[in-house]
Coordinates of C-alpha atoms and ligand atoms in Angstrom, one line a residue:
Chain A
M1 CA 67.1 20.1 -64.5
Q2 CA 64.8 23.3 -64.9
E3 CA 63.1 23.2 -61.3
E4 CA 63.5 25.6 -59.1
P5 CA 66.4 24.4 -56.0
V6 CA 65.1 22.7 -52.8
L7 CA 68.4 24.2 -51.5
I8 CA 70.3 27.4 -52.4
V9 CA 73.5 28.0 -50.1
K10 CA 74.6 31.5 -50.8
N11 CA 78.2 32.5 -49.6
L12 CA 78.3 30.8 -46.6
S13 CA 80.8 31.3 -43.9
A14 CA 81.2 29.8 -40.5
V15 CA 83.9 30.7 -38.1
F16 CA 84.2 29.3 -34.5
P17 CA 85.3 31.7 -31.4
N18 CA 88.6 30.7 -30.5
G19 CA 91.5 32.5 -28.8
N20 CA 93.0 34.0 -31.8
G21 CA 90.5 35.7 -33.8
G22 CA 88.4 32.6 -34.7
L23 CA 88.7 29.3 -36.3
Q24 CA 87.2 30.0 -40.2
A25 CA 85.7 26.6 -40.9
L26 CA 83.7 27.5 -44.0
D27 CA 84.7 30.3 -46.4
Q28 CA 82.1 31.4 -49.0
I29 CA 80.4 28.6 -49.7
S30 CA 77.7 28.3 -52.5
F31 CA 75.6 25.6 -54.6
S32 CA 72.3 24.7 -55.0
V33 CA 70.9 21.4 -55.0
F34 CA 67.8 20.2 -56.9
P35 CA 64.8 18.3 -56.6
Q36 CA 65.6 14.5 -55.9
E37 CA 69.3 15.1 -57.1
F38 CA 71.9 13.1 -55.1
V39 CA 74.8 15.3 -53.6
C40 CA 78.0 14.1 -52.0
V41 CA 80.3 16.7 -50.2
L42 CA 83.9 15.2 -50.3
G43 CA 87.1 16.5 -48.7
P44 CA 90.0 15.7 -45.9
S45 CA 89.0 15.8 -42.4
G46 CA 88.5 19.3 -40.9
S47 CA 87.6 20.6 -44.0
G48 CA 84.1 21.8 -42.3
K49 CA 81.7 19.2 -43.8
S50 CA 79.9 18.5 -40.5
T51 CA 79.9 22.5 -40.2
L52 CA 78.2 22.8 -42.9
L53 CA 76.0 19.7 -42.9
R54 CA 74.8 21.1 -39.6
I55 CA 74.2 24.4 -40.7
L56 CA 71.8 22.8 -44.0
A57 CA 70.2 20.9 -40.8
G58 CA 69.3 24.2 -39.2
L59 CA 71.7 22.9 -36.3
L60 CA 74.4 25.8 -36.4
L61 CA 73.9 29.3 -37.6
P62 CA 76.4 30.6 -40.0
T63 CA 78.4 33.6 -39.2
G64 CA 77.8 35.3 -42.8
G65 CA 75.8 33.7 -45.8
K66 CA 72.5 31.8 -45.7
V67 CA 70.7 29.3 -46.5
I68 CA 67.0 29.0 -48.4
Y69 CA 65.2 25.6 -48.0
Q70 CA 62.2 25.5 -50.3
G71 CA 62.0 29.0 -50.5
S72 CA 62.6 30.3 -47.4
E73 CA 65.8 31.6 -45.5
L74 CA 66.5 28.5 -43.0
D75 CA 67.6 29.5 -39.4
E76 CA 66.0 26.7 -37.3
P77 CA 65.4 22.8 -37.6
R78 CA 62.6 21.7 -39.6
R79 CA 60.6 18.6 -39.5
D80 CA 60.7 17.8 -42.9
I81 CA 64.7 17.6 -43.2
G82 CA 65.9 14.4 -41.9
F83 CA 69.7 13.6 -40.8
V84 CA 71.6 11.0 -40.2
F85 CA 74.8 11.2 -38.2
Q86 CA 78.0 9.6 -38.0
K87 CA 77.3 7.4 -35.2
A88 CA 73.8 5.5 -35.2
N89 CA 73.1 8.0 -32.5
L90 CA 70.2 5.3 -31.3
M91 CA 68.5 5.7 -28.0
P92 CA 69.5 2.8 -26.2
W93 CA 66.4 1.9 -24.2
R94 CA 64.6 1.9 -27.3
T95 CA 64.1 -1.1 -29.3
V96 CA 65.0 -0.9 -32.9
I97 CA 61.1 -0.2 -33.7
Q98 CA 60.7 2.7 -30.9
N99 CA 63.7 3.8 -32.4
I100 CA 62.2 4.7 -35.9
M101 CA 58.8 6.0 -34.3
L102 CA 60.5 8.5 -32.2
P103 CA 60.3 11.3 -35.4
L104 CA 56.5 10.3 -35.8
E105 CA 56.0 10.5 -32.0
L106 CA 57.3 13.9 -31.7
D107 CA 54.8 14.8 -34.4
N108 CA 52.2 13.8 -32.5
I109 CA 51.5 10.7 -35.0
S110 CA 49.0 7.8 -33.3
P111 CA 50.8 5.1 -31.9
A112 CA 49.5 2.5 -34.3
D113 CA 49.9 4.8 -37.4
A114 CA 53.5 4.8 -36.3
E115 CA 54.2 1.6 -35.8
R116 CA 52.7 0.8 -39.5
Y117 CA 55.0 3.0 -41.2
A118 CA 58.1 2.3 -38.9
R119 CA 57.3 -1.5 -40.1
E120 CA 57.2 -0.5 -43.2
M121 CA 60.7 1.2 -42.8
V122 CA 62.3 -1.7 -41.3
K123 CA 61.5 -3.7 -44.1
L124 CA 62.3 -1.1 -46.5
V125 CA 66.2 -1.1 -44.9
G126 CA 66.2 -4.9 -45.0
L127 CA 65.7 -5.4 -41.1
C128 CA 62.4 -7.6 -40.6
G129 CA 63.1 -9.8 -37.5
F130 CA 64.6 -7.2 -35.4
E131 CA 62.1 -4.9 -34.6
E132 CA 62.1 -5.6 -30.9
T133 CA 65.9 -5.7 -30.8
L134 CA 67.8 -3.7 -28.7
P135 CA 70.3 -1.0 -29.8
R136 CA 73.1 -2.9 -27.5
D137 CA 72.5 -6.4 -29.9
L138 CA 72.9 -4.8 -33.3
S139 CA 76.1 -4.3 -35.4
G140 CA 77.5 -1.1 -36.4
G141 CA 75.7 -1.7 -40.0
M142 CA 72.7 -2.8 -38.4
A143 CA 72.5 0.4 -35.8
Q144 CA 73.4 2.8 -39.0
R145 CA 70.5 1.0 -41.0
V146 CA 68.0 1.8 -38.2
A147 CA 69.7 5.6 -38.3
I148 CA 68.5 5.8 -42.0
A149 CA 65.0 4.1 -41.1
R150 CA 64.4 6.9 -38.6
A151 CA 65.4 10.0 -41.0
L152 CA 63.3 8.4 -43.5
V153 CA 60.0 7.6 -41.9
H154 CA 58.5 10.9 -41.4
D155 CA 59.2 11.3 -45.4
P156 CA 61.3 14.1 -45.2
Q157 CA 61.6 16.1 -48.4
L158 CA 65.4 16.7 -48.0
L159 CA 67.7 13.8 -46.2
L160 CA 71.4 14.9 -44.7
L161 CA 73.7 12.2 -44.0
D162 CA 77.2 13.0 -42.3
E163 CA 79.5 10.5 -43.0
P164 CA 76.8 7.6 -42.2
F165 CA 79.7 4.9 -42.4
G166 CA 82.5 6.3 -41.6
A167 CA 82.3 4.2 -38.2
L168 CA 82.1 0.9 -40.4
D169 CA 85.0 -1.3 -41.5
A170 CA 85.4 -1.4 -45.2
L171 CA 83.3 -4.7 -46.1
T172 CA 80.4 -3.2 -44.4
R173 CA 80.9 0.1 -45.6
E174 CA 80.6 -1.2 -49.4
R175 CA 77.5 -2.8 -48.4
M176 CA 75.8 0.0 -46.9
G177 CA 76.7 2.2 -49.8
M178 CA 74.6 -0.6 -52.0
E179 CA 71.7 -0.5 -49.7
L180 CA 71.8 3.2 -49.5
L181 CA 71.5 3.4 -53.0
R182 CA 68.8 0.8 -53.2
I183 CA 66.9 2.5 -50.5
W184 CA 67.6 6.2 -52.5
Q185 CA 65.9 4.5 -55.6
A186 CA 62.9 3.0 -53.9
R187 CA 62.4 6.8 -52.1
R188 CA 63.8 9.2 -54.3
K189 CA 64.9 12.1 -52.1
T190 CA 67.1 15.0 -52.2
V191 CA 69.9 13.9 -50.2
V192 CA 73.2 15.9 -49.1
M193 CA 75.6 13.1 -48.0
V194 CA 78.9 13.8 -46.5
T195 CA 82.0 10.8 -47.3
H196 CA 85.7 10.9 -47.5
S197 CA 85.2 7.8 -50.1
I198 CA 85.6 8.6 -53.7
S199 CA 84.2 5.4 -54.4
E200 CA 81.4 5.9 -52.5
A201 CA 80.6 9.4 -53.7
L202 CA 80.6 8.0 -57.4
L203 CA 78.4 5.2 -56.6
L204 CA 75.8 7.3 -55.4
A205 CA 75.9 10.7 -56.3
D206 CA 74.7 13.0 -59.2
R207 CA 77.1 15.5 -58.4
V208 CA 80.0 15.5 -56.2
L209 CA 81.2 18.7 -54.2
V210 CA 84.9 18.8 -53.2
L211 CA 85.8 20.8 -50.5
T212 CA 89.4 22.3 -49.7
P213 CA 91.3 21.7 -46.8
R214 CA 90.3 24.4 -43.9
P215 CA 88.8 27.0 -44.7
G216 CA 86.6 25.0 -46.5
R217 CA 85.6 26.1 -49.7
I218 CA 84.2 24.5 -53.0
R219 CA 87.3 23.3 -55.0
L220 CA 85.1 21.3 -57.6
D221 CA 81.4 21.1 -58.3
F222 CA 81.7 17.7 -60.7
P223 CA 78.7 16.0 -62.2
V224 CA 78.6 12.7 -62.1
N225 CA 77.6 11.1 -65.5
L226 CA 77.4 7.7 -64.5
P227 CA 74.0 6.1 -66.1
R228 CA 71.5 5.0 -63.5
P229 CA 70.0 2.4 -62.1
R230 CA 73.5 1.9 -61.0
D231 CA 74.3 -1.2 -59.7
E232 CA 77.8 -3.2 -57.9
E233 CA 79.1 -3.4 -61.4
I234 CA 79.3 0.2 -62.3
R235 CA 82.8 0.2 -59.9
Y236 CA 84.4 -2.2 -62.8
T237 CA 83.7 -0.2 -65.8
P238 CA 86.6 2.1 -67.1
E239 CA 84.2 5.4 -66.6
F240 CA 84.1 4.8 -62.8
T241 CA 87.8 4.7 -62.9
E242 CA 88.2 7.8 -65.1
L243 CA 86.3 9.8 -62.6
T244 CA 88.0 8.5 -59.5
R245 CA 91.0 9.4 -61.3
V246 CA 89.5 13.3 -61.6
L247 CA 88.6 13.4 -58.3
R248 CA 91.7 12.0 -56.6
G249 CA 93.4 14.3 -58.5
A250 CA 91.1 17.2 -56.9
I251 CA 91.3 16.3 -53.8
G252 CA 95.0 16.1 -54.0
Chain B
M1 CA 60.1 -12.0 -6.1
G2 CA 59.7 -9.2 -8.3
V3 CA 63.7 -9.8 -9.6
M4 CA 63.1 -13.4 -10.5
K5 CA 60.3 -12.6 -12.7
F6 CA 61.9 -10.0 -14.1
S7 CA 64.8 -12.5 -15.3
M8 CA 62.3 -14.8 -16.3
K9 CA 60.6 -12.4 -18.5
Q10 CA 64.1 -11.6 -20.2
I11 CA 64.6 -15.2 -21.7
D12 CA 62.1 -14.4 -24.4
Q13 CA 63.6 -11.4 -25.5
N14 CA 67.2 -11.9 -25.5
N15 CA 69.5 -14.8 -24.7
I16 CA 72.4 -12.8 -23.8
L17 CA 71.8 -12.2 -20.5
I18 CA 69.5 -15.0 -19.4
N19 CA 72.3 -17.5 -17.9
R20 CA 74.2 -14.7 -15.9
A21 CA 70.9 -13.6 -14.6
V22 CA 69.3 -16.7 -13.1
N23 CA 71.9 -18.6 -12.1
S24 CA 73.6 -15.4 -10.0
Y25 CA 70.6 -14.8 -8.4
R26 CA 69.5 -17.8 -6.7
P27 CA 73.0 -18.5 -5.1
A28 CA 72.8 -14.6 -3.2
I29 CA 69.5 -15.4 -1.9
F30 CA 70.9 -18.7 -0.7
L31 CA 74.1 -17.0 0.3
A32 CA 72.6 -14.1 2.5
I33 CA 70.3 -16.9 4.2
I34 CA 73.5 -18.9 4.9
S35 CA 75.3 -15.4 6.0
L36 CA 72.8 -14.6 8.3
T37 CA 72.1 -18.1 9.8
I38 CA 76.0 -17.9 11.0
A39 CA 75.9 -14.6 12.4
A40 CA 72.7 -15.0 14.8
F41 CA 74.7 -18.5 16.0
L42 CA 78.2 -16.4 16.8
W43 CA 76.0 -13.6 18.8
W44 CA 74.4 -16.7 20.2
L45 CA 77.9 -18.1 21.3
I46 CA 79.4 -15.0 22.3
S47 CA 76.1 -13.9 24.6
R48 CA 76.2 -17.5 25.9
L49 CA 79.9 -17.9 26.5
G50 CA 80.7 -14.3 27.5
N51 CA 77.9 -14.6 30.0
F52 CA 77.2 -10.6 29.7
P53 CA 73.8 -9.4 31.8
S54 CA 71.3 -8.7 29.3
F55 CA 71.3 -5.0 29.5
I56 CA 74.7 -5.1 27.9
L57 CA 74.6 -8.5 25.3
P58 CA 71.0 -9.7 25.3
S59 CA 70.8 -12.9 23.9
P60 CA 68.9 -13.7 19.7
M61 CA 66.7 -15.5 22.5
D62 CA 65.8 -12.1 24.6
V63 CA 65.6 -9.8 21.4
W64 CA 63.1 -12.1 19.8
H65 CA 61.0 -12.0 23.2
R66 CA 61.6 -8.4 23.4
F67 CA 60.2 -8.3 19.8
V68 CA 56.9 -10.3 20.7
L69 CA 55.9 -8.2 23.6
S70 CA 56.6 -5.2 21.7
I71 CA 54.3 -6.6 18.7
T72 CA 51.2 -7.7 21.3
D73 CA 51.4 -4.1 22.9
G74 CA 51.8 -2.3 19.7
S75 CA 54.3 0.1 20.1
L76 CA 56.2 -1.5 17.6
L77 CA 53.8 -1.4 14.7
R78 CA 53.1 2.4 16.1
N79 CA 56.5 3.5 16.2
S80 CA 57.3 2.1 13.3
L81 CA 54.8 3.8 11.2
V82 CA 55.5 7.0 12.3
T83 CA 59.6 6.3 11.2
L84 CA 58.2 5.0 8.2
Q85 CA 55.6 8.1 7.7
E86 CA 58.2 10.1 8.1
I87 CA 60.7 8.7 5.6
V88 CA 58.1 8.5 3.1
L89 CA 57.2 12.0 3.1
G90 CA 60.9 12.7 3.6
L91 CA 61.8 11.2 0.7
T92 CA 59.0 12.4 -1.8
L93 CA 60.0 15.4 -0.9
G94 CA 63.5 15.7 -1.1
V95 CA 64.0 13.3 -4.0
S96 CA 61.0 16.1 -5.7
V97 CA 63.2 18.9 -4.7
A98 CA 66.6 17.9 -5.6
T99 CA 65.0 16.9 -9.1
I100 CA 63.6 19.8 -9.9
L101 CA 66.8 22.1 -9.0
G102 CA 69.2 19.4 -10.4
Y103 CA 67.4 19.9 -13.7
F104 CA 68.1 23.8 -13.6
L105 CA 71.4 23.0 -12.2
A106 CA 71.9 20.8 -15.3
K107 CA 70.8 23.0 -18.0
S108 CA 72.1 26.6 -16.5
H109 CA 75.8 27.1 -15.5
T110 CA 74.6 30.8 -14.5
F111 CA 72.4 29.2 -12.1
E112 CA 75.0 26.4 -11.1
K113 CA 77.4 29.2 -10.3
I114 CA 75.0 30.9 -8.0
I115 CA 73.3 28.1 -6.1
S116 CA 76.4 25.7 -5.6
P117 CA 78.2 27.4 -3.0
Y118 CA 75.2 27.2 -0.8
I119 CA 74.9 23.6 -1.6
V120 CA 78.3 22.6 -1.2
A121 CA 78.1 25.1 2.2
S122 CA 75.1 23.2 3.3
Q123 CA 77.2 19.4 2.8
S124 CA 79.9 21.0 4.8
V125 CA 77.6 21.0 8.0
P126 CA 76.5 17.5 9.2
I127 CA 72.8 17.0 9.8
V128 CA 73.1 16.1 13.2
A129 CA 73.9 20.0 14.2
I130 CA 71.3 21.2 11.8
A131 CA 68.4 19.0 13.1
P132 CA 68.0 20.7 16.7
I133 CA 68.2 24.0 15.0
L134 CA 65.3 22.7 12.3
I135 CA 63.4 21.4 15.9
I136 CA 63.5 24.6 17.6
W137 CA 62.0 26.2 14.4
F138 CA 59.4 23.5 13.1
G139 CA 58.6 21.8 17.1
P140 CA 59.0 18.3 17.9
G141 CA 56.4 17.3 15.6
I142 CA 56.4 14.9 12.4
F143 CA 57.3 18.0 10.4
S144 CA 60.5 18.6 11.5
K145 CA 61.8 15.2 11.1
I146 CA 60.2 15.1 7.5
L147 CA 62.2 17.9 7.0
I148 CA 65.7 16.7 8.5
C149 CA 65.2 13.5 6.2
S150 CA 64.7 15.2 2.9
L151 CA 67.8 17.2 3.8
T152 CA 69.8 14.0 4.1
V153 CA 68.1 12.5 0.7
F154 CA 68.8 15.5 -1.0
F155 CA 72.1 16.1 -1.9
P156 CA 73.1 12.7 -3.6
V157 CA 69.7 12.7 -5.3
L158 CA 70.7 16.1 -6.7
V159 CA 74.2 15.5 -7.5
N160 CA 72.9 12.3 -9.5
T161 CA 70.4 14.5 -11.3
V162 CA 73.3 16.9 -12.3
V163 CA 75.4 14.2 -13.6
G164 CA 73.1 12.2 -15.3
L165 CA 71.2 15.1 -17.1
R166 CA 74.9 16.5 -18.5
S167 CA 75.9 12.2 -19.0
V168 CA 73.3 12.4 -21.9
P169 CA 75.0 12.4 -25.1
E170 CA 75.4 15.7 -27.0
E171 CA 74.7 13.9 -30.2
L172 CA 71.1 12.5 -29.2
Q173 CA 70.2 16.5 -27.8
D174 CA 71.0 17.2 -31.9
L175 CA 69.0 14.6 -33.0
M176 CA 66.1 16.0 -30.5
R177 CA 66.8 19.2 -32.1
S178 CA 67.0 18.2 -35.4
L179 CA 63.3 16.5 -35.5
K180 CA 62.3 19.8 -33.7
S181 CA 61.0 18.4 -30.3
T182 CA 59.1 20.9 -27.9
R183 CA 60.8 21.3 -24.6
W184 CA 58.7 18.7 -23.1
Q185 CA 59.3 16.4 -25.7
T186 CA 63.3 16.1 -24.9
I187 CA 62.4 15.9 -21.0
S188 CA 60.5 13.2 -21.4
K189 CA 61.6 11.3 -24.1
L190 CA 65.3 12.1 -23.9
E191 CA 66.5 13.6 -20.5
I192 CA 64.1 11.4 -17.9
P193 CA 65.3 8.0 -19.7
G194 CA 68.9 9.1 -20.5
A195 CA 69.8 10.1 -16.7
L196 CA 67.4 8.0 -15.0
P197 CA 70.4 5.6 -14.4
V198 CA 72.9 7.7 -12.4
F199 CA 69.4 9.2 -11.0
L200 CA 68.5 6.2 -9.6
G201 CA 72.1 5.2 -8.2
G202 CA 71.1 8.8 -5.9
L203 CA 68.1 7.5 -5.2
R204 CA 69.6 3.9 -4.0
V205 CA 72.2 5.9 -1.5
G206 CA 69.3 8.7 -1.0
A207 CA 66.7 6.0 0.1
T208 CA 69.0 4.4 2.5
L209 CA 70.0 7.9 4.1
S210 CA 66.7 8.8 4.5
V211 CA 66.6 6.1 7.4
I212 CA 69.2 7.6 9.2
G213 CA 67.6 11.1 8.6
A214 CA 64.6 10.4 10.2
V215 CA 66.3 8.3 13.2
V216 CA 68.8 11.7 13.5
G217 CA 65.1 13.5 14.1
E218 CA 63.5 11.7 16.4
F219 CA 67.0 11.3 18.4
V220 CA 67.3 15.0 18.9
G221 CA 63.3 15.2 20.3
S222 CA 60.9 13.2 20.0
D223 CA 58.1 11.3 21.7
K224 CA 57.2 8.6 18.9
G225 CA 59.0 6.8 16.6
L226 CA 62.0 4.1 16.1
G227 CA 64.6 6.4 17.0
F228 CA 62.4 7.4 20.5
L229 CA 62.4 3.9 20.9
I230 CA 66.2 3.7 21.1
N231 CA 66.7 6.2 23.6
L232 CA 63.8 4.5 25.5
G233 CA 65.5 1.8 25.5
R234 CA 69.0 2.8 26.3
G235 CA 67.5 5.1 29.7
Q236 CA 65.6 1.8 30.8
Y237 CA 68.4 -0.7 30.3
D238 CA 66.3 -2.5 28.2
T239 CA 68.9 -3.2 25.7
A240 CA 66.9 -6.0 23.8
L241 CA 64.4 -3.1 22.9
V242 CA 67.6 -1.2 21.2
F243 CA 68.0 -4.2 19.1
V244 CA 64.3 -5.0 18.0
S245 CA 63.9 -1.3 16.9
V246 CA 67.6 -1.0 15.2
F247 CA 66.9 -4.2 13.4
T248 CA 63.6 -2.9 12.4
L249 CA 65.7 -0.4 11.0
I250 CA 67.9 -2.3 9.3
L251 CA 64.8 -3.7 7.7
I252 CA 63.1 -0.7 6.6
A253 CA 66.7 0.4 5.1
M254 CA 67.0 -2.8 3.0
S255 CA 63.6 -2.8 1.9
L256 CA 63.9 0.6 0.5
Y257 CA 67.0 -0.4 -0.9
G258 CA 65.4 -3.2 -2.5
I259 CA 62.8 -1.3 -3.9
V260 CA 64.9 0.7 -5.8
V261 CA 67.0 -2.1 -7.1
I262 CA 63.6 -3.6 -8.5
L263 CA 62.8 -0.4 -10.4
E264 CA 66.4 -0.5 -11.7
K265 CA 66.2 -4.0 -13.1
R266 CA 62.6 -2.8 -14.4
L267 CA 63.5 0.4 -15.8
L268 CA 66.9 -0.4 -17.1
S269 CA 67.0 -3.6 -18.6
W270 CA 67.6 -2.1 -21.7
Q271 CA 71.1 -2.1 -20.0
Q272 CA 73.9 -4.7 -20.8
S273 CA 75.4 -4.6 -17.7
S274 CA 73.3 -7.7 -15.2
K275 CA 73.3 -6.5 -11.7
D276 CA 72.2 -9.5 -10.3
T277 CA 73.0 -9.2 -6.6
I278 CA 72.1 -6.4 -4.0
L279 CA 75.9 -6.1 -3.1
E280 CA 77.0 -5.7 -6.5
H281 CA 75.5 -2.3 -6.8
Q282 CA 77.7 -0.9 -3.7
Ligands
ADP1 N1 81.9 23.0 -31.8 C1 82.9 23.9 -33.0 N2 83.8 24.7 -31.9 C2 85.0 25.2 -32.0 N3 85.5 24.6 -33.4 C3 84.8 24.1 -34.2 C4 83.8 23.3 -33.3 N4 83.2 22.4 -34.6 C5 84.0 22.1 -35.5 N5 85.4 22.9 -34.9 C6 86.2 23.3 -36.1 O1 85.6 23.3 -37.4 C7 86.7 22.9 -38.4 C8 85.9 22.0 -39.3 O2 85.0 21.1 -38.8 P1 84.3 19.9 -39.1 O3 83.3 20.6 -39.6 O4 84.1 18.9 -38.0 O5 84.9 19.1 -40.3 P2 85.3 17.9 -41.1 O6 83.5 17.3 -40.7 O7 85.0 18.0 -42.9 O8 86.0 16.8 -40.3 C9 87.9 21.9 -37.4 O9 89.5 23.1 -37.2 C10 87.5 21.9 -36.4 O10 88.1 21.6 -35.3
MG2 MG1 82.7 15.6 -39.8

């Protein structure tokens, strides 16, 4: 990859104020993400993964270091970054289609265009027929599909996902992993995704960053050289098993 | 009925709530009518058996005749309109100030610390104690009643505005921030709809209290309105007129309450809980 990185993270540190001297969540994190790359961040809970992602989204300012996004320093949220939260985080008073249209409304795109784009996204995430459904009538997996559609609808350059499937049951989670793979293969975006599932990371990622327990440091920056396009079958290959073993060892 | 139509409309949209909504609303009206009939009958029976003079307990028929009389001489309508006007203007004023102040209270802890002692203190003084002062300051006309009315409405609406705004999930605030929404977009697309359920609960209470506020104001000093009519009836031992006025007030209070309930039904149709009868709201 000879291109310029989309995202450069330099010596990033995050300290949360607490009673005694502050709680260090991230310590000297540095890495770069290249266009169309899919990076997964793995680490035990409490290792600062969410903190890292919130900083990348411009929702939180680091206490040290900086983030350079497309050539300029990132110090506030950007409309060309999409964010998917652990909880689907839908507005309960909006239907599926209205939830997906939200980012376009905020961009003052005409309602007709907004609806057209949103309907494309509904198709992409496989929710046709549920356009007028309210979030309370969606299953967890469906709600998270809506969240992904909402994060993609305004065509952001960078997609950030914070354990998007963490609240789902194991089977749904596996299915959603495949869905995300399909969606990403249809619309190549630069992605940084936090997960604590090794197999999810290997299925999806070009690169895996493993964080240490608190304070989060990068323990391993690991390329996943599995062939693309990938599908379900890849889980059963010896290479996949070998990489799983390596990552499991690194996480400890 | 607006509420009925609402229930019917839902059938198309979602088939979870239909049965609950439709089946429990009809018996609610039916039961209300039955209970009113029984109450009227008991009232008649007591007034008949006790043989009370009309100025102590007028019979339903006495009250009905007084009602017809006050309709034909125009006094009931004239005074009701005065009270209604005080209520509507008082509600508007009280709700507007409470909502705007509530927004700033919810958003700024400093502002909350500065202002909340005064709000709590104002609540510890009963409105009947403040009413005379307001009438001394602002005269016996309609303006002092509007103020008294808006003061009674103020507190529940304020509290529910603050609680409602604080009930908006932090993650949704983050979502709006991550999408770089403007202040106004956050207010209109997240905070207003998010705070609405709790806010409308406050409005429901406020609407009922507004009737009390207007009547308290009229009691303390006025020459028109239903509160004045009650005073008049009491002074002249015209107890039937007191009954007529009280029933009119009840009717106004219930209508206001009903309007808020219909508003809730319309605006909060996305909520799972089906609040079908009026009493369930309390
Ligand atoms: N807003 C905050 N204030 C104080 N401490 C926080 C805050 N957010 C996270 N932390 C702390 O920072 C550490 C890392 O949290 P987080 O980034 O959520 O980890 P992860 O997502 O990997 O589980 C945790 O110890 C957590 O308690
Ligand atoms: Mg987390």
